[in-house]
CSV table of C-alpha atoms in Angstrom, one decimal:
chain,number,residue,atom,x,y,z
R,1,UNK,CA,192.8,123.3,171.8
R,2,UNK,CA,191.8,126.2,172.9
R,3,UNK,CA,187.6,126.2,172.6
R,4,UNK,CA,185.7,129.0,170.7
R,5,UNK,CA,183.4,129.9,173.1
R,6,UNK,CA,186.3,130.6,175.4
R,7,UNK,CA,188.3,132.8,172.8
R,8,UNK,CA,184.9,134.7,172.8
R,9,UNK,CA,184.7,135.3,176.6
R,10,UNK,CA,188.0,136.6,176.7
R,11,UNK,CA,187.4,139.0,173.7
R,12,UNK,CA,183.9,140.1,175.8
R,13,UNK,CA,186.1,140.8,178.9
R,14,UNK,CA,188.9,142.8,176.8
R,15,UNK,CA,185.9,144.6,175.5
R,16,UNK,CA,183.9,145.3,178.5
R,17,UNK,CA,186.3,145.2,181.4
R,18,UNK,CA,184.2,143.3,183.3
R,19,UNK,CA,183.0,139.7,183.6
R,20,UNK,CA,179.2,140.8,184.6
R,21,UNK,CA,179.4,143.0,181.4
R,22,UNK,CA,181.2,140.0,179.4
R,23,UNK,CA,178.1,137.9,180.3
R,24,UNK,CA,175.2,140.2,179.0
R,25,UNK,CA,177.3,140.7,175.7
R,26,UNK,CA,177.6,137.3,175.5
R,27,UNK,CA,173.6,135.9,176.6
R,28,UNK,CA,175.4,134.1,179.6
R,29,UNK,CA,175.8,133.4,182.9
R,30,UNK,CA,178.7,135.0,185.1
R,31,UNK,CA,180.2,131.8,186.4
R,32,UNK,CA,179.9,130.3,182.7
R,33,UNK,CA,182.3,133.1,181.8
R,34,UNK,CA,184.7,132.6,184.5
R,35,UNK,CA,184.5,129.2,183.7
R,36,UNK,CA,185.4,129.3,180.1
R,37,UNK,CA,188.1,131.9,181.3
R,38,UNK,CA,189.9,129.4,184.0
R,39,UNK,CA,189.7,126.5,181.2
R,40,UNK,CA,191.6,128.7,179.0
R,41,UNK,CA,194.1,130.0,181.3
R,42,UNK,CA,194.4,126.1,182.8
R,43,UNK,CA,195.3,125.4,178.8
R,44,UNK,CA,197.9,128.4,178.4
R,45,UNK,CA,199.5,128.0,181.7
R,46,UNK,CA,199.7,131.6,182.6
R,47,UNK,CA,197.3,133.9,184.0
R,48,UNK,CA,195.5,136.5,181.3
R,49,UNK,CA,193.8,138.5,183.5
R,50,UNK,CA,193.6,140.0,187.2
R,51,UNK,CA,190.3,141.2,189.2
R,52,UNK,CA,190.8,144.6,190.2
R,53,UNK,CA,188.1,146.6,192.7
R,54,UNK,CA,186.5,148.1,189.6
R,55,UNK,CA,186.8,145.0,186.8
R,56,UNK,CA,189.0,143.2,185.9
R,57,UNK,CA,192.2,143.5,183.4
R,58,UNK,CA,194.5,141.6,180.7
R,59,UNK,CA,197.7,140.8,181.5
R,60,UNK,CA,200.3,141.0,178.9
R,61,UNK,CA,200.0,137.7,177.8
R,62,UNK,CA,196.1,138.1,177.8
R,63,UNK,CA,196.7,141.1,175.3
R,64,UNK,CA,198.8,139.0,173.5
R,65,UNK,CA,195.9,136.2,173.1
R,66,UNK,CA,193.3,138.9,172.2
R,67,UNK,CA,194.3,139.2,168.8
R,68,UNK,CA,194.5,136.0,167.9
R,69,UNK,CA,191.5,135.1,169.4
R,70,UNK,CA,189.5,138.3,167.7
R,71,UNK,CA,191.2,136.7,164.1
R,72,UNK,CA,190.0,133.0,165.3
R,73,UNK,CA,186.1,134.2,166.1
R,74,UNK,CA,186.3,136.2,162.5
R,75,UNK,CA,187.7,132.6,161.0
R,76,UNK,CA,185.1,130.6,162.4
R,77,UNK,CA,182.2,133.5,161.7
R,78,UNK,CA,183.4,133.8,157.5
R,79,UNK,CA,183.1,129.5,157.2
R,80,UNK,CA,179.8,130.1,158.8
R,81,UNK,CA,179.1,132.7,155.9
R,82,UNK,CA,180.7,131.0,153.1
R,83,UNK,CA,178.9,127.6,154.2
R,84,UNK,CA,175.7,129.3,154.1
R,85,UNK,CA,176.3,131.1,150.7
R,86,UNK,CA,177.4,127.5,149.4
R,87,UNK,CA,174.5,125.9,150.5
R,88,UNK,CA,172.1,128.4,149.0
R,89,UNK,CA,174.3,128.9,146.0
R,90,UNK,CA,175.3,132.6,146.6
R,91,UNK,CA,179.6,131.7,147.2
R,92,UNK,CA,181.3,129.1,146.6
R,93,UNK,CA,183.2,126.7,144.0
R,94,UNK,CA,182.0,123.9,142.2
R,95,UNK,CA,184.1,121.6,140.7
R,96,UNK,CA,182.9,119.4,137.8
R,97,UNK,CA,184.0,117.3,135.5
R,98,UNK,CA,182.3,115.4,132.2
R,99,UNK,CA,182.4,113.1,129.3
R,100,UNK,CA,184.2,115.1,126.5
R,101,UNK,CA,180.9,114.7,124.0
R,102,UNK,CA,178.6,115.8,126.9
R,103,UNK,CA,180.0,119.6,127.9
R,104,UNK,CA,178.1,121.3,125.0
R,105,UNK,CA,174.8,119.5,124.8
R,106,UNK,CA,174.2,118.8,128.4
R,107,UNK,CA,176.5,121.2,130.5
R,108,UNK,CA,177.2,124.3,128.5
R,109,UNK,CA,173.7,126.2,129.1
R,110,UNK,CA,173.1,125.2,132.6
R,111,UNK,CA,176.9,126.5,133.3
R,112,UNK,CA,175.6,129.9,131.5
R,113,UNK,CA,173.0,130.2,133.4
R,114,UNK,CA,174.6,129.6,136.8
R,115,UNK,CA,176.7,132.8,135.7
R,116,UNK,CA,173.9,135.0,135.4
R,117,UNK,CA,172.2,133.6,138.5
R,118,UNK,CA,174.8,133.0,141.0
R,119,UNK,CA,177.6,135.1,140.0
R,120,UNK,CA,179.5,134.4,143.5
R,121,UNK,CA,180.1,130.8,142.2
R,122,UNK,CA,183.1,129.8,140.8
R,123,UNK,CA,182.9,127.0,137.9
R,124,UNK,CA,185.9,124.9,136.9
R,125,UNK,CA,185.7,122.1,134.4
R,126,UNK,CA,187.8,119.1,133.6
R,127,UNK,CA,187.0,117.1,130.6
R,128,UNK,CA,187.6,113.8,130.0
R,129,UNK,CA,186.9,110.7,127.5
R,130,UNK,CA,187.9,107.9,129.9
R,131,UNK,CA,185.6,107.1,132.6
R,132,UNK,CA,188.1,105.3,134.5
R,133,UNK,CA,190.4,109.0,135.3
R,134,UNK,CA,186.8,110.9,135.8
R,135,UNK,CA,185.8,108.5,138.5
R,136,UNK,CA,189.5,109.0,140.0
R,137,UNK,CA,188.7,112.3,140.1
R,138,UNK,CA,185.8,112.3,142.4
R,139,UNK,CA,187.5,109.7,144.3
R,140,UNK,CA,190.4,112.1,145.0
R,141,UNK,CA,188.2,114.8,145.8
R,142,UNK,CA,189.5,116.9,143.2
R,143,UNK,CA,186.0,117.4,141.7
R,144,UNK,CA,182.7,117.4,143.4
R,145,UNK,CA,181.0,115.8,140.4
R,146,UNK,CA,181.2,114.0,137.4
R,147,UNK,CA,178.8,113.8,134.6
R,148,UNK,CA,178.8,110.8,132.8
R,149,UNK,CA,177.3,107.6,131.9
R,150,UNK,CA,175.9,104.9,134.6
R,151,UNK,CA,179.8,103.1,136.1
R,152,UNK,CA,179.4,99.9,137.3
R,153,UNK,CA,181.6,100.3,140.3
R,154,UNK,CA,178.7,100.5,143.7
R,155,UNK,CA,181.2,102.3,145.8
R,156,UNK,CA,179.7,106.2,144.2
R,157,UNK,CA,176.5,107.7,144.8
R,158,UNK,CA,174.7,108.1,141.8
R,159,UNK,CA,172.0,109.9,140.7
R,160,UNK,CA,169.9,109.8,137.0
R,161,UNK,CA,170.1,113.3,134.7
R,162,UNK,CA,168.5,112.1,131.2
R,163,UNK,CA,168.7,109.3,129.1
R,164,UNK,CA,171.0,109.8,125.7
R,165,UNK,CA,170.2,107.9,122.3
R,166,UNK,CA,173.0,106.1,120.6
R,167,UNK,CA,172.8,106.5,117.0
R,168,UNK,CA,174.1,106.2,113.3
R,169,UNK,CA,175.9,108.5,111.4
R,170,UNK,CA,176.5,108.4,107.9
R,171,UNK,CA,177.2,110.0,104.6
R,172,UNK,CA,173.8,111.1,102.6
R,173,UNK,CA,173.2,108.9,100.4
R,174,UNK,CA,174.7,105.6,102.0
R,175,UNK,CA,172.8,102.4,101.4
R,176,UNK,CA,171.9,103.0,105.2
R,177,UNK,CA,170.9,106.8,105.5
R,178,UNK,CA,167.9,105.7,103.0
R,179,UNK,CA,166.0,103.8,106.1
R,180,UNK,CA,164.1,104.9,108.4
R,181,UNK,CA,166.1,103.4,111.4
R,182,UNK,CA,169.1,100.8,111.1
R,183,UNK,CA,169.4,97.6,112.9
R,184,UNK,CA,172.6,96.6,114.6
R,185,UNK,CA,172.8,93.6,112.5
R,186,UNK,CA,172.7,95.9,109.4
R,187,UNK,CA,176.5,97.1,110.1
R,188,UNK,CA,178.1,93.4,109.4
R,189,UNK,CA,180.8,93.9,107.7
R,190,UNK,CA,180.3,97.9,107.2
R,191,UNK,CA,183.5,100.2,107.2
R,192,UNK,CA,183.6,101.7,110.6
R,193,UNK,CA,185.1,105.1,111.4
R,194,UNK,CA,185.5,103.5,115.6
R,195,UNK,CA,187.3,105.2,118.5
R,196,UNK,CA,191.2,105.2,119.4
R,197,UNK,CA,191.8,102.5,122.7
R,198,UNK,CA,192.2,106.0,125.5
R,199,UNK,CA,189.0,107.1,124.1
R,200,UNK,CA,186.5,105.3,126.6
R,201,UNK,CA,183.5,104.8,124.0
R,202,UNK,CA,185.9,102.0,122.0
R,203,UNK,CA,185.7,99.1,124.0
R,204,UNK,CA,182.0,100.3,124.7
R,205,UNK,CA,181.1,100.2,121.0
R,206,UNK,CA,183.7,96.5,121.3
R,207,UNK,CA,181.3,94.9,123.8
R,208,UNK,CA,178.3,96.5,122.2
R,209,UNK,CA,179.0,95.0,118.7
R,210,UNK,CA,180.2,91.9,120.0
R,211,UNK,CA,177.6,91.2,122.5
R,212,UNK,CA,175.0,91.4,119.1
R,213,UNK,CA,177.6,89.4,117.4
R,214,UNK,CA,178.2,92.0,114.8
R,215,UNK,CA,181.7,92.7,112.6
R,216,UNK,CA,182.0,95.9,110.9
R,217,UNK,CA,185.5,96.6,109.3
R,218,UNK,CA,187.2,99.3,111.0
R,219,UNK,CA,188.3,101.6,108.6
R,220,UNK,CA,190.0,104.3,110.8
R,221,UNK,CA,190.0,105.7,114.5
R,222,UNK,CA,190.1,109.0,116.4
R,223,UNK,CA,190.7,109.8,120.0
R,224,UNK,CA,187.7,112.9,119.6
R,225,UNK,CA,184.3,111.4,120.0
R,226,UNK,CA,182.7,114.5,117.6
R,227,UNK,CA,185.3,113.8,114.9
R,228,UNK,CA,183.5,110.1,114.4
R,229,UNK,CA,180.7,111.5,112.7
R,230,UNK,CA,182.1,113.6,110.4
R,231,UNK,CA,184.4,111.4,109.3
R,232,UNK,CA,181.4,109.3,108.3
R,233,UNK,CA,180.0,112.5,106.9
R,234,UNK,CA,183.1,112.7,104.7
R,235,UNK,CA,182.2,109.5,103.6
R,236,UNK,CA,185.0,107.1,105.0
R,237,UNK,CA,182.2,105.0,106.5
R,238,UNK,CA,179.8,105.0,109.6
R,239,UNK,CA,179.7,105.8,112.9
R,240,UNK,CA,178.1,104.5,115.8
R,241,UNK,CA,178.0,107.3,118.5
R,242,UNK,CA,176.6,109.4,121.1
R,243,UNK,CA,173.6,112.0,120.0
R,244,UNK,CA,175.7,114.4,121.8
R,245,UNK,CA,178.5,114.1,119.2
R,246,UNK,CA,176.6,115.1,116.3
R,247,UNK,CA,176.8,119.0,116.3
R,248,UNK,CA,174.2,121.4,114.7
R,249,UNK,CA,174.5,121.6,110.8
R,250,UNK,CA,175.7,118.7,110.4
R,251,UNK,CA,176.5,117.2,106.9
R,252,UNK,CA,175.4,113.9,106.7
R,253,UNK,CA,173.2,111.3,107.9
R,254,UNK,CA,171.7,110.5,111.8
R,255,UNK,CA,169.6,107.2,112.1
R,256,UNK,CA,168.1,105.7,115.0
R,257,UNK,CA,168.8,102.1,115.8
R,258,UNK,CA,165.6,99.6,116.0
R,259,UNK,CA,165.2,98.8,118.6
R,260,UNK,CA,165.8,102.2,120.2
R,261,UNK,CA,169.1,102.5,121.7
R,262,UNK,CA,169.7,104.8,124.6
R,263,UNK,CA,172.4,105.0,128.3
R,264,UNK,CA,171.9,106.6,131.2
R,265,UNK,CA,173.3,109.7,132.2
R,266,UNK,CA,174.3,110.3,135.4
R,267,UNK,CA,176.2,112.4,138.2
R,268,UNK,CA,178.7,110.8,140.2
R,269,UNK,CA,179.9,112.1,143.6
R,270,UNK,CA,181.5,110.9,146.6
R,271,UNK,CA,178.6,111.1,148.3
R,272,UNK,CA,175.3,112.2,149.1
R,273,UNK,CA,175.3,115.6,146.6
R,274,UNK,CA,175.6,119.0,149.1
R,275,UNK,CA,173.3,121.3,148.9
R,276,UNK,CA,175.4,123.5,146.4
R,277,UNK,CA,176.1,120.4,143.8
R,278,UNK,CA,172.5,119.2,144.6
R,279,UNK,CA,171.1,122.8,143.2
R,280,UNK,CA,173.6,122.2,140.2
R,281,UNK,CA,172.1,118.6,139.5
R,282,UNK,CA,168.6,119.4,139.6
R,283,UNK,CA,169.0,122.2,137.1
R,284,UNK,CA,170.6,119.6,134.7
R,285,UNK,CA,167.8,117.6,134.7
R,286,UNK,CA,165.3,119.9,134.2
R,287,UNK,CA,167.5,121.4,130.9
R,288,UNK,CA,167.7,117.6,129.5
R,289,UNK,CA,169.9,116.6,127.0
R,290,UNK,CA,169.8,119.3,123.8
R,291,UNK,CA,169.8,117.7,120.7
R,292,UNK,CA,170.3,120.0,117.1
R,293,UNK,CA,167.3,120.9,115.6
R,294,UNK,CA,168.1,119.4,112.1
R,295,UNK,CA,169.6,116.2,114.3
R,296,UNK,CA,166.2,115.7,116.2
R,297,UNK,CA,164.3,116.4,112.9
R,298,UNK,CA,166.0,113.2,111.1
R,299,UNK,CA,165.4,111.1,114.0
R,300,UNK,CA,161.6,111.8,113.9
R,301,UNK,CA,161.1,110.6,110.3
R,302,UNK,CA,159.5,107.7,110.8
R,303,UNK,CA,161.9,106.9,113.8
R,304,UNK,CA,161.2,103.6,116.0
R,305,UNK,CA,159.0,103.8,119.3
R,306,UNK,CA,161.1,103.4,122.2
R,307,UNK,CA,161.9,100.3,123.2
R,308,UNK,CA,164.4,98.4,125.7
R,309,UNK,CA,167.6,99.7,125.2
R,310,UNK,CA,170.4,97.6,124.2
R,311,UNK,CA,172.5,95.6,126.7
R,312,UNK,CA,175.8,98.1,127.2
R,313,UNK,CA,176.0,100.9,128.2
């Protein structure tokens, strides 16, 4: 394969007619040129150009090569450029994807704001509410990152965005929403509004529960983590759920759990984050998870100190 710096000496010597001249435009040294020249016409197996008394010339089949080789330096000289607007977030696309419940609270204003700021980056999404097919996706290299909570599996490179509370929702009114925060022993026996099996967050909230040795009745279940709560709202039950789920103005009751319960958030990539994605990660963590007004106002009556957080996440 032909090399670039040998493409380039022949597009100097189309240029300039000579070899001495192709060696100033090019910062080298005359027999480096013919070097790089005789390499390339070793390769081809044809000769490109003749010395003549006053320079030298292209054969036809070193016309031939010119254009190419003029399209090949131009090729190599754009990645250079897109590279370096990548890396200082000025070009480029980034590819993400997320937990369902986590694109509003946690992705939504960061993605704004990349618009205004760096308007030569593409965005694309993909949502999902099974860890399992996220992961795949940065596995597949068909994202660059997923946002989600901390996956067990070692074989990603993983790096902390914010911490998220797990909480209680329920109708106002309920014998719970009149505490101040709501022990996970509370809900034995409650009716449970719980998650559909491809929702990921069910056999979470399964091992959570059962690892306290709790048994709430499960009164109905949805695939949409944000329909949970106001279903409880609506009064079929309660909810046990992601802060992130809980959307502004919402009806009914949010309680903390005592102790505190929280799970990491995280991005996952297939590797140490470049430069572009690493810009993009930072920012998250500096927004933080954003948690409704009237939400984060419940929670601070007379909410619990934060403690360790509970075994699952």
């Amino acid at each position: 394969m032909a090399s670039l710096r040998a493409l380039e000496c022949l597009v100097a010597v189309a240029d300039s007619g000579s070899i001495t001249q192709a060696a100033l435009l090019l910062h080298s040294s005359q027999p480096a040129v013919s070097h790089q020249l005789a390499s390339l016409e070793r390769e081809t197996r044809t000769v490109l150009l003749r010395r003549e008394p006053r320079g030298v010339k292209l054969t036809p089949a070193g016309r031939a090569a010119v254009a190419d080789a003029r399209r090949a330096i131009e090729a190599a000289a754009s990645a250079v450029r897109s590279a370096r607007a990548a890396g200082q977030a000025a070009g480029g696309v980034l590819r993400l994807a997320c937990a369902q419940s986590l694109t509003v609270p946690l992705l939504a204003a960061v993605i704004r704001q990349w618009h205004r700021r760096y308007p030569g980056v593409a965005i694309t999404l993909r949502e999902s509410t099974v860890m399992d097919e996220a992961l795949g996706l940065v596995d597949s290299d068909e994202v660059d990152m997923a946002v989600l909570t901390a996956p067990s599996t070692g074989r990603f490179t993983i790096t902390a965005i914010a911490e998220e509370e797990i909480v209680l929702a329920a109708p106002v009114g309920h014998l719970l929403a009149e505490r101040s925060a709501v022990r996970l022993e509370d809900l034995e026996g409650a009716p449970l509004v719980h998650f559909t099996p491809d929702n990921g967050l069910s056999s979470w909230l399964d091992q959570s529960l059962a690892h306290a040795g709790v048994h709430p009745e499960t009164v109905m279940r949805t695939s949409v983590t944000a329909t949970a709560p106001q279903l409880a709202a609506a009064g079929l039950g309660i909810a046990v759920c992601p802060v992130s789920a809980v959307s502004h103005g919402f009806p009914g009751a949010v309680r903390s759990f005592s102790p505190r319960w929280v799970r990491q958030l995280v991005a996952v990539t297939s590797a140490e984050p470049d430069p572009l994605v690493a810009r993009f990660i930072g920012d998250l963590r500096s927004h933080g998870m954003r948690v409704p007004r009237g939400v984060r106002t419940q929670l601070a009556q007379d909410g619990p100190p934060a403690e360790t957080p509970r075994p699952s996440s």
